[in-house]
Tab-separated table of N, CA and C in Angstrom:
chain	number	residue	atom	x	y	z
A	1	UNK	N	21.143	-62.816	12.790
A	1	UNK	CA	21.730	-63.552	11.697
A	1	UNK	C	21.590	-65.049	11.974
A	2	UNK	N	21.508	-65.628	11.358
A	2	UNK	CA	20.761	-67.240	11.268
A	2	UNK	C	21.751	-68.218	11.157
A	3	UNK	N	22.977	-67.457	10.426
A	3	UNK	CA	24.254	-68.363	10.618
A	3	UNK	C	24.964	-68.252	11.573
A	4	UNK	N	24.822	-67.775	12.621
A	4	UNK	CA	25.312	-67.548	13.958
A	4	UNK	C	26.711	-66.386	13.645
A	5	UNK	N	26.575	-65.818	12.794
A	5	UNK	CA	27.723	-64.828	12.850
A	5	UNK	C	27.254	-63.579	13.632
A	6	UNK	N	27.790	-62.896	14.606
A	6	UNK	CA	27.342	-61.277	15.268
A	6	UNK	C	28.335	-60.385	14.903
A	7	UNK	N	27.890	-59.005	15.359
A	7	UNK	CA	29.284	-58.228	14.963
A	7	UNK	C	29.120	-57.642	16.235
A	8	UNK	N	30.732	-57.504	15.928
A	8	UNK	CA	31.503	-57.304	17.580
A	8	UNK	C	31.433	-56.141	17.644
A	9	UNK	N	31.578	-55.443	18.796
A	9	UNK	CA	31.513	-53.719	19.463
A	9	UNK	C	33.091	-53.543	19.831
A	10	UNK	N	33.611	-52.870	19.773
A	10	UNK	CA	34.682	-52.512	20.280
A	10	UNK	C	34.461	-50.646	20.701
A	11	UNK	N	34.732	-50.673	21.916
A	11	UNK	CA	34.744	-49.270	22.693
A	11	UNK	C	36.511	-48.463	22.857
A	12	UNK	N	36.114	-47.326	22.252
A	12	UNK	CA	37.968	-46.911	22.141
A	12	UNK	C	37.715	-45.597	23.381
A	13	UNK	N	37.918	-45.317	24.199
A	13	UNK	CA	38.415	-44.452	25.483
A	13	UNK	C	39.679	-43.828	25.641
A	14	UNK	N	40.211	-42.809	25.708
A	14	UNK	CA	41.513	-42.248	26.185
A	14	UNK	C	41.485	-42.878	27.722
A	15	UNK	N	40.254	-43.734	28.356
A	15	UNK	CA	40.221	-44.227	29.942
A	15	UNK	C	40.005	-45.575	29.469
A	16	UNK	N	40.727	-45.931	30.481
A	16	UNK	CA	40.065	-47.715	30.682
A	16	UNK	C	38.777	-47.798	31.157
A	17	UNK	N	39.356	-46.898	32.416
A	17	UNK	CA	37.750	-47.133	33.170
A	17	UNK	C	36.517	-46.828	32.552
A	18	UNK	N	36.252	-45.320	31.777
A	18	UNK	CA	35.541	-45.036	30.792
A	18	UNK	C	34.693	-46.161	30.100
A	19	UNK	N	35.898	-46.630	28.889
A	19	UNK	CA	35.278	-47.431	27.998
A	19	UNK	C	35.237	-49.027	28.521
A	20	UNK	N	35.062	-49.420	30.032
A	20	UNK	CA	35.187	-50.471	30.705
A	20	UNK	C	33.300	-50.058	30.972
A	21	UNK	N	33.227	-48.808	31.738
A	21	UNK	CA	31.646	-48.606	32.387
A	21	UNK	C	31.448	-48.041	31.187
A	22	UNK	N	31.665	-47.911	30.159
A	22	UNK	CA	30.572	-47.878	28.744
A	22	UNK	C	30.004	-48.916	28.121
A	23	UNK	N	30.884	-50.297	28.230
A	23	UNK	CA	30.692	-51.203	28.069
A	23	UNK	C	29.371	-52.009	28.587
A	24	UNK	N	29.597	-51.736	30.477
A	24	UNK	CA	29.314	-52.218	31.337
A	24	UNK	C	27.955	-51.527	31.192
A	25	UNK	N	27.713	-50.596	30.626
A	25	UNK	CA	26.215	-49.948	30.715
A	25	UNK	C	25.566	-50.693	29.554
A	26	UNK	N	26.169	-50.423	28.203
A	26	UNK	CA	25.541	-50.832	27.140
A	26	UNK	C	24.876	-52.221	26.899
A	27	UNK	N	26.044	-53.200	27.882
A	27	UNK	CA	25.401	-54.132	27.881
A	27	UNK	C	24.824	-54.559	28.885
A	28	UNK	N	24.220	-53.991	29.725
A	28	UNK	CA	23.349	-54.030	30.787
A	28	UNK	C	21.999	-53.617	30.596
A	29	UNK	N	21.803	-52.435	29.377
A	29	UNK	CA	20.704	-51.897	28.766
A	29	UNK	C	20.289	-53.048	27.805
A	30	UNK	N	21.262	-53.708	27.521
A	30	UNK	CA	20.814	-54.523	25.753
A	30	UNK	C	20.149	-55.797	26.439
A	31	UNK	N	20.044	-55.561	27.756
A	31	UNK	CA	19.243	-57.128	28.118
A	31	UNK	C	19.528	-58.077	28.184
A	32	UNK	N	19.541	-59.610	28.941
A	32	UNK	CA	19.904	-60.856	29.120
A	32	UNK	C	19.729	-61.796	28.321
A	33	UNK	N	18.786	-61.423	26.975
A	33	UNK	CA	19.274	-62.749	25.820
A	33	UNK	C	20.215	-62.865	25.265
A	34	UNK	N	20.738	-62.154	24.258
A	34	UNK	CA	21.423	-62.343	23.708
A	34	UNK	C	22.907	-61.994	23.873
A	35	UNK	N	24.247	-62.265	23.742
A	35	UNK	CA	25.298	-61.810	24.670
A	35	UNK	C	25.977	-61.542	23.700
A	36	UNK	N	25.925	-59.834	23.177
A	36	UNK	CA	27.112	-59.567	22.549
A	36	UNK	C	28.366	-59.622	22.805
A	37	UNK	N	29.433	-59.781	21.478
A	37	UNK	CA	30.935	-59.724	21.815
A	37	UNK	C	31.068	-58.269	22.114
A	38	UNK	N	31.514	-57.301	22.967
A	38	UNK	CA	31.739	-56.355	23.317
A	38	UNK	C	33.100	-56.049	24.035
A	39	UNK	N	34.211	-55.456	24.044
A	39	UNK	CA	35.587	-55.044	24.322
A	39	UNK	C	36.104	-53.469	24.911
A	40	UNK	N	36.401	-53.313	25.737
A	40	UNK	CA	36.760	-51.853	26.226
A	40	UNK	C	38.202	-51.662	25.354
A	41	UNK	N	38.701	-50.963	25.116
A	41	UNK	CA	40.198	-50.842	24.752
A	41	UNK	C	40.115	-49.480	24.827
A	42	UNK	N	40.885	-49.035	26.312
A	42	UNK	CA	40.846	-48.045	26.824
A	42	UNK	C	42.175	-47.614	27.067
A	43	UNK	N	42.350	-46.158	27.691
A	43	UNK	CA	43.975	-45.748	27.734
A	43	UNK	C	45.278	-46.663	26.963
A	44	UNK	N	46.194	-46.360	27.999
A	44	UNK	CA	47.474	-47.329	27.372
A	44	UNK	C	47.977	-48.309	28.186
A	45	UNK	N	48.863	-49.120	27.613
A	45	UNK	CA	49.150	-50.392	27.926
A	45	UNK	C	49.525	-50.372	29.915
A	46	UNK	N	49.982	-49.017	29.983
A	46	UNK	CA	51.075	-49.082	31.439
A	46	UNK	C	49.078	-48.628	32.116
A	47	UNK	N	48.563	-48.113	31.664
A	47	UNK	CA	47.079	-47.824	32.576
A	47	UNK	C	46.995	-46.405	32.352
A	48	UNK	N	47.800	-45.674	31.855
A	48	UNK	CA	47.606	-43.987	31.928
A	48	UNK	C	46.438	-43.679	30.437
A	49	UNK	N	46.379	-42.631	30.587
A	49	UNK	CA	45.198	-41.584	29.949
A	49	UNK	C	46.018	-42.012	28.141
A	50	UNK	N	45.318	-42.100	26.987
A	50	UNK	CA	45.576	-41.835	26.295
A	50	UNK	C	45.120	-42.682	25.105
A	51	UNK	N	45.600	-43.575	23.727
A	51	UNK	CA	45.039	-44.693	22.908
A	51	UNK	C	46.193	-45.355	22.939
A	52	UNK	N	46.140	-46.791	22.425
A	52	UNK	CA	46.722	-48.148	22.469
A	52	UNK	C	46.557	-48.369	20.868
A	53	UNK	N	47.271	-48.721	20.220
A	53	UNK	CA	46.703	-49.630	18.669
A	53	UNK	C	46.741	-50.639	19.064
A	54	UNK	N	47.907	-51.552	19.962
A	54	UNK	CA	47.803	-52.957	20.750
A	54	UNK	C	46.469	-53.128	20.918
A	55	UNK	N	46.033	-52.207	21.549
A	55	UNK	CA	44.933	-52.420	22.925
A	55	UNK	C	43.319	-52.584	21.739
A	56	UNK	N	43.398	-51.675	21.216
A	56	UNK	CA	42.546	-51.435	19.921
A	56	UNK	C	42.558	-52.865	19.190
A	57	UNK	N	43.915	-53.378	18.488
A	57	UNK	CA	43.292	-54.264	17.846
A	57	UNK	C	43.218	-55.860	18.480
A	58	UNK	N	43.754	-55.514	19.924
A	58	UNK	CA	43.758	-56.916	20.907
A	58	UNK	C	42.095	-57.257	20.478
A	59	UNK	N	41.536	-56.011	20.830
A	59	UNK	CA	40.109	-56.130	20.983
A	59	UNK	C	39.306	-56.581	20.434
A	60	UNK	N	39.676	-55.579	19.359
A	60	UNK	CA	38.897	-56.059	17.991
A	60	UNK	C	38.985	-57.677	17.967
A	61	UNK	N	40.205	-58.215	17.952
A	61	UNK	CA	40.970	-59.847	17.332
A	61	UNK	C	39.292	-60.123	18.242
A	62	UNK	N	39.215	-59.862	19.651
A	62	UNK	CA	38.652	-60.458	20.920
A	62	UNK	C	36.873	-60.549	20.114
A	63	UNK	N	36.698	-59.858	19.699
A	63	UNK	CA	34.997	-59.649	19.452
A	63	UNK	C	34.557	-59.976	17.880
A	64	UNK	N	35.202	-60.357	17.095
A	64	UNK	CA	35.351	-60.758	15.764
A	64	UNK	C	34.627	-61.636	15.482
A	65	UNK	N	33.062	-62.018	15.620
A	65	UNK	CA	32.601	-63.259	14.725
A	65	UNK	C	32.090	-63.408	14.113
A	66	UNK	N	32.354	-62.935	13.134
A	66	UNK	CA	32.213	-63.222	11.339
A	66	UNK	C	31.462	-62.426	10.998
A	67	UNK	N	30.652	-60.990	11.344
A	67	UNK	CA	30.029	-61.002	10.711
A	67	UNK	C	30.139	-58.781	10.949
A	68	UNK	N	31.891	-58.904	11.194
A	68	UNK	CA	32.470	-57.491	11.035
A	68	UNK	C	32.139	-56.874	12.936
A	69	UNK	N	33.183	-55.716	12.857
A	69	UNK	CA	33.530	-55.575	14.057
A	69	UNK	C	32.972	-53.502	13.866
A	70	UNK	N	32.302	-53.532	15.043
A	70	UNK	CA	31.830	-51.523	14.885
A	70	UNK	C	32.851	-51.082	15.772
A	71	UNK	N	33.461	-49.916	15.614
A	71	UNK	CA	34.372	-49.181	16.663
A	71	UNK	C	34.046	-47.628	16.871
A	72	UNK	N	33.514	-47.276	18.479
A	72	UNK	CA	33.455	-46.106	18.518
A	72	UNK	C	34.669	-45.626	19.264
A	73	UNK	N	34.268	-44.892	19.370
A	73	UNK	CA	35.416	-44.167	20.086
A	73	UNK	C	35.217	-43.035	20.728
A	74	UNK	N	36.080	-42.049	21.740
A	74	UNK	CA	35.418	-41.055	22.474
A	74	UNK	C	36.095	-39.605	21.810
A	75	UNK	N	37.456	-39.307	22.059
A	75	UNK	CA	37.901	-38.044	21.197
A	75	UNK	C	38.911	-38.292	20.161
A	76	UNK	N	39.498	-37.360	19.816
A	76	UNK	CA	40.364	-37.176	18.939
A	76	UNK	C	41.701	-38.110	18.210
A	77	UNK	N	42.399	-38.163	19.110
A	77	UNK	CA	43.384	-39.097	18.746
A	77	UNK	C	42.819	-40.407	18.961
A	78	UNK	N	41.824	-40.796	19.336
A	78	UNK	CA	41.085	-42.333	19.497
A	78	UNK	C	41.043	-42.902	17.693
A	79	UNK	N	40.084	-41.603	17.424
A	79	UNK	CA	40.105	-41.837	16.055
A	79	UNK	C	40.869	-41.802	14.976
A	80	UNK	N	41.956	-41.046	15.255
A	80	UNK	CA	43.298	-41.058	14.169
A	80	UNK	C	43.365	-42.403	14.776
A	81	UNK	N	44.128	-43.193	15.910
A	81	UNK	CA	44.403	-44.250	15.855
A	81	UNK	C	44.116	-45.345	15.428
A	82	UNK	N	42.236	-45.387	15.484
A	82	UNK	CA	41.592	-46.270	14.345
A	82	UNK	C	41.752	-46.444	13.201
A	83	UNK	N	41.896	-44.781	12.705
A	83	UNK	CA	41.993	-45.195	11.180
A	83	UNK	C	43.626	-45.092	10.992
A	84	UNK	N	44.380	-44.951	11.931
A	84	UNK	CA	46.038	-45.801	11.150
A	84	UNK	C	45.862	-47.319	10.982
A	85	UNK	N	45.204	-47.635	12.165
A	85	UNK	CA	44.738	-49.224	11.882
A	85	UNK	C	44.014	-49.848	11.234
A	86	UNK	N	43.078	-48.667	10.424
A	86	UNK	CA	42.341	-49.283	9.125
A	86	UNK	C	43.286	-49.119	8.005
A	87	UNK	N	43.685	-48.379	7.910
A	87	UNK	CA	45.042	-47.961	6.496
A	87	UNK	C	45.859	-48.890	6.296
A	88	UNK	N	46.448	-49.785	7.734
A	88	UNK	CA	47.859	-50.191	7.673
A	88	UNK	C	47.199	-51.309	7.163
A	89	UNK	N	45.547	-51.852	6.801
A	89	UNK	CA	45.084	-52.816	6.357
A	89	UNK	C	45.154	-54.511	7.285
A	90	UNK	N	46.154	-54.681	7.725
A	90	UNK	CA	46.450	-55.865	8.353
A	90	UNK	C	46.210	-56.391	9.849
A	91	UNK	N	46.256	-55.129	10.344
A	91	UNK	CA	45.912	-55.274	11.865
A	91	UNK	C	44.972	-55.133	12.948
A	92	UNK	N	43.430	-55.241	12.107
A	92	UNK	CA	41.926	-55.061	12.808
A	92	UNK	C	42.035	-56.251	11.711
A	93	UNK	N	40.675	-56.908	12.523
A	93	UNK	CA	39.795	-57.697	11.290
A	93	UNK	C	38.979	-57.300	10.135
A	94	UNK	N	39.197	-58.334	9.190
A	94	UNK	CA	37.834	-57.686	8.205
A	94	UNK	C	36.385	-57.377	8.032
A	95	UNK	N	36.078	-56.751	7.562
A	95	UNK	CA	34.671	-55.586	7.796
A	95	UNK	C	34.747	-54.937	9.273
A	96	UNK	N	36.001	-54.647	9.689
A	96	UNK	CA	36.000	-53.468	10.795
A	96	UNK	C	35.582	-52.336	10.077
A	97	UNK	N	34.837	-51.666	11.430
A	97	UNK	CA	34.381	-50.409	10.496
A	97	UNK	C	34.405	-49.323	11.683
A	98	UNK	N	34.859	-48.211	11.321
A	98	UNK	CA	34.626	-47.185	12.249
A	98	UNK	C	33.799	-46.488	12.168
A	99	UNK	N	33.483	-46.598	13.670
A	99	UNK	CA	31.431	-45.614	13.492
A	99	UNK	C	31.670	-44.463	14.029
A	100	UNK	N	30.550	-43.831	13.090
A	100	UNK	CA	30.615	-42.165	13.626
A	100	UNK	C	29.284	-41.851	14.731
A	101	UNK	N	29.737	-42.151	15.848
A	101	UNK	CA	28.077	-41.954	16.973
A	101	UNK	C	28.935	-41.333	18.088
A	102	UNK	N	27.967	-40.729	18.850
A	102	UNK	CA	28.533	-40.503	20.049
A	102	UNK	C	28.776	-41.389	20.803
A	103	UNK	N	29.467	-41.383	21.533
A	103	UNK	CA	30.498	-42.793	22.577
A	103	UNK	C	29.302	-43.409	23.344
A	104	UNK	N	28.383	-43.018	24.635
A	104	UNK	CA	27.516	-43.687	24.776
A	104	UNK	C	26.750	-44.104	24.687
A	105	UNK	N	25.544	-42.650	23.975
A	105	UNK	CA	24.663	-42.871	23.085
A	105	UNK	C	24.798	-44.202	22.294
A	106	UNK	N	26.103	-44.021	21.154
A	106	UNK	CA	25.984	-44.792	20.249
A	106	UNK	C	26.477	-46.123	20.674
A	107	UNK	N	27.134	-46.211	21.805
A	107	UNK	CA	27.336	-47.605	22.023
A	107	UNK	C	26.533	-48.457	22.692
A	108	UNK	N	25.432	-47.648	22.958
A	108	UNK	CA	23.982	-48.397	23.879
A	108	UNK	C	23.112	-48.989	22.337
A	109	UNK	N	23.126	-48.082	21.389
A	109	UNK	CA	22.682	-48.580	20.457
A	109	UNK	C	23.008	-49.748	19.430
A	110	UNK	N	24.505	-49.409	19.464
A	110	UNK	CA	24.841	-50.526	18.393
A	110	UNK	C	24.802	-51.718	19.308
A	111	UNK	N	25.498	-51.590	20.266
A	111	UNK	CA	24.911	-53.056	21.714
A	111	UNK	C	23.636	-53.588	21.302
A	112	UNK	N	22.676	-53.049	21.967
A	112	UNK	CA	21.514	-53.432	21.638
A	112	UNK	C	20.879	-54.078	19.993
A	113	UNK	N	21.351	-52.974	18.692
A	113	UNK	CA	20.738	-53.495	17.764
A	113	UNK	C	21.823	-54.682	17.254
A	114	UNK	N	22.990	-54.700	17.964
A	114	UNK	CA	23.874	-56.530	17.398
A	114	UNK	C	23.014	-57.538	17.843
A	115	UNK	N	22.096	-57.299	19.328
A	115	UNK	CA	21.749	-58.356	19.828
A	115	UNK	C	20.432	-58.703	19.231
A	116	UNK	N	19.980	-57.979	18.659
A	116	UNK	CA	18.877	-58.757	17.644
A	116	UNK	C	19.474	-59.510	16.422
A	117	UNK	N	20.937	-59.394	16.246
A	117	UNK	CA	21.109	-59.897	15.210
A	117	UNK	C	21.409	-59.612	13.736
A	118	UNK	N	21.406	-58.043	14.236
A	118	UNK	CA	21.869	-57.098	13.237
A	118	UNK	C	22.723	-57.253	12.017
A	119	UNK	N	23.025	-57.121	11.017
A	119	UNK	CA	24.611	-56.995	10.205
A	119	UNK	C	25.189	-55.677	10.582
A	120	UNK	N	26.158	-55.290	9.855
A	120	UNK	CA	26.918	-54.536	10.533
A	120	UNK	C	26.463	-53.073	10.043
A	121	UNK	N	25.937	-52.947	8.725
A	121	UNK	CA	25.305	-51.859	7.911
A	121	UNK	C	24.269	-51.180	9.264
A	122	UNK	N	23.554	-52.254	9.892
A	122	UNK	CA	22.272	-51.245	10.695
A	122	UNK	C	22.545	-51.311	11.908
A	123	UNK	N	23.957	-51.495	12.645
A	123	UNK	CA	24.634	-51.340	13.880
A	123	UNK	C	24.779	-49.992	13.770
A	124	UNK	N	25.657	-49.933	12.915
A	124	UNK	CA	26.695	-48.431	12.202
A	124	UNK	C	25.409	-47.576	12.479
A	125	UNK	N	24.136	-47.865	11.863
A	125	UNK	CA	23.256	-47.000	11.648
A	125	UNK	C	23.019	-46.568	12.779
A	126	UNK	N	21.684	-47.028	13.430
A	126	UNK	CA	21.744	-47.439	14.766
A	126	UNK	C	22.461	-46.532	15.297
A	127	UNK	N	23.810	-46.737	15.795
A	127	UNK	CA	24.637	-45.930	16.537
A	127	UNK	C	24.975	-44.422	16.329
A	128	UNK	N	24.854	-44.205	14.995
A	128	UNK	CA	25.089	-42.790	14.220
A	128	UNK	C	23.856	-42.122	14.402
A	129	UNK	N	22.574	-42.748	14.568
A	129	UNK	CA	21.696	-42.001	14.777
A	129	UNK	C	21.228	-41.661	15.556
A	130	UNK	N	22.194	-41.988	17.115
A	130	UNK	CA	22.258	-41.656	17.974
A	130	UNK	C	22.671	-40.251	18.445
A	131	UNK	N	23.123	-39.362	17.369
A	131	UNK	CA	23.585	-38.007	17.736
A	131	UNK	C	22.142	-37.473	17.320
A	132	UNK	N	20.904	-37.761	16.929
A	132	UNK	CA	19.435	-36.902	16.891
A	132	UNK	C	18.743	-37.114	17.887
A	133	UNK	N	19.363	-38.242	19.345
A	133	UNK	CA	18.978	-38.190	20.290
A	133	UNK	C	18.330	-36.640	21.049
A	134	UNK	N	17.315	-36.151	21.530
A	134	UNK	CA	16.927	-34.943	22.067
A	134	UNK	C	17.165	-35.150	23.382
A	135	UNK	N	17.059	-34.279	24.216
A	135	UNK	CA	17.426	-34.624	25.969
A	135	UNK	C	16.664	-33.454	26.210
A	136	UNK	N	16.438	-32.421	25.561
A	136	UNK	CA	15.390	-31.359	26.065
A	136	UNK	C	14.676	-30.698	24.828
């Protein structure tokens, strides 16, 4: 994007550590030019196993520049928690969007395709089309 806006990654984990070395991979794969905003928001506030909405939309606030924020996430209640925080309307930024990819897969991808400069339409993509990945 030419106006210097990127869109931010946000990683949702029932682990810190998890969505800390998901992070830590994705953007290690996406290469040394360009430096996406990228955020772990993992377990809960005290450090145990589980989701944060704090922690979730600390993140989000953290990776926000202008040009919409992708959120994966790993299981179940990750994602109810996202979308209470898309509903309640006020407490993610605008054009947050929750992506449907698998957690690493898709977060190596949307990493990578922000750092070309992506909008947020072919991050989402990108990352979702990460579940036709083959491995055998």
């Amino acid at each position: 994007m030419s106006d210097g806006k990127q869109v931010g990654i946000v990683l949702v984990s029932h682990s810190a550590e998890v969505a800390a070395s998901v992070a830590e991979l994705a953007k290690g794969l996406a290469g040394g030019g360009v430096s996406v905003p990228v955020a772990a928001a993992g377990g809960t506030e005290g450090g145990g196993l589980g989701t944060s909405a704090e922690l979730i939309a600390a993140a989000a606030a953290s990776v926000d520049r202008g040009a919409g924020v992708a959120v994966l996430t790993d299981l179940g209640s990750a994602v109810l928690t996202v979308k209470a925080l898309l509903a309640e309307g006020d407490e993610l930024p605008d054009h947050t969007r929750l992506v449907d990819a698998p957690f690493v897969e898709g977060a190596v991808a949307a990493v990578v395709t922000a750092a070309t400069g992506a909008d947020l339409a072919a991050v989402e993509a990108a990352a979702a089309e990460a579940y036709t990945y083959r491995k055998v």
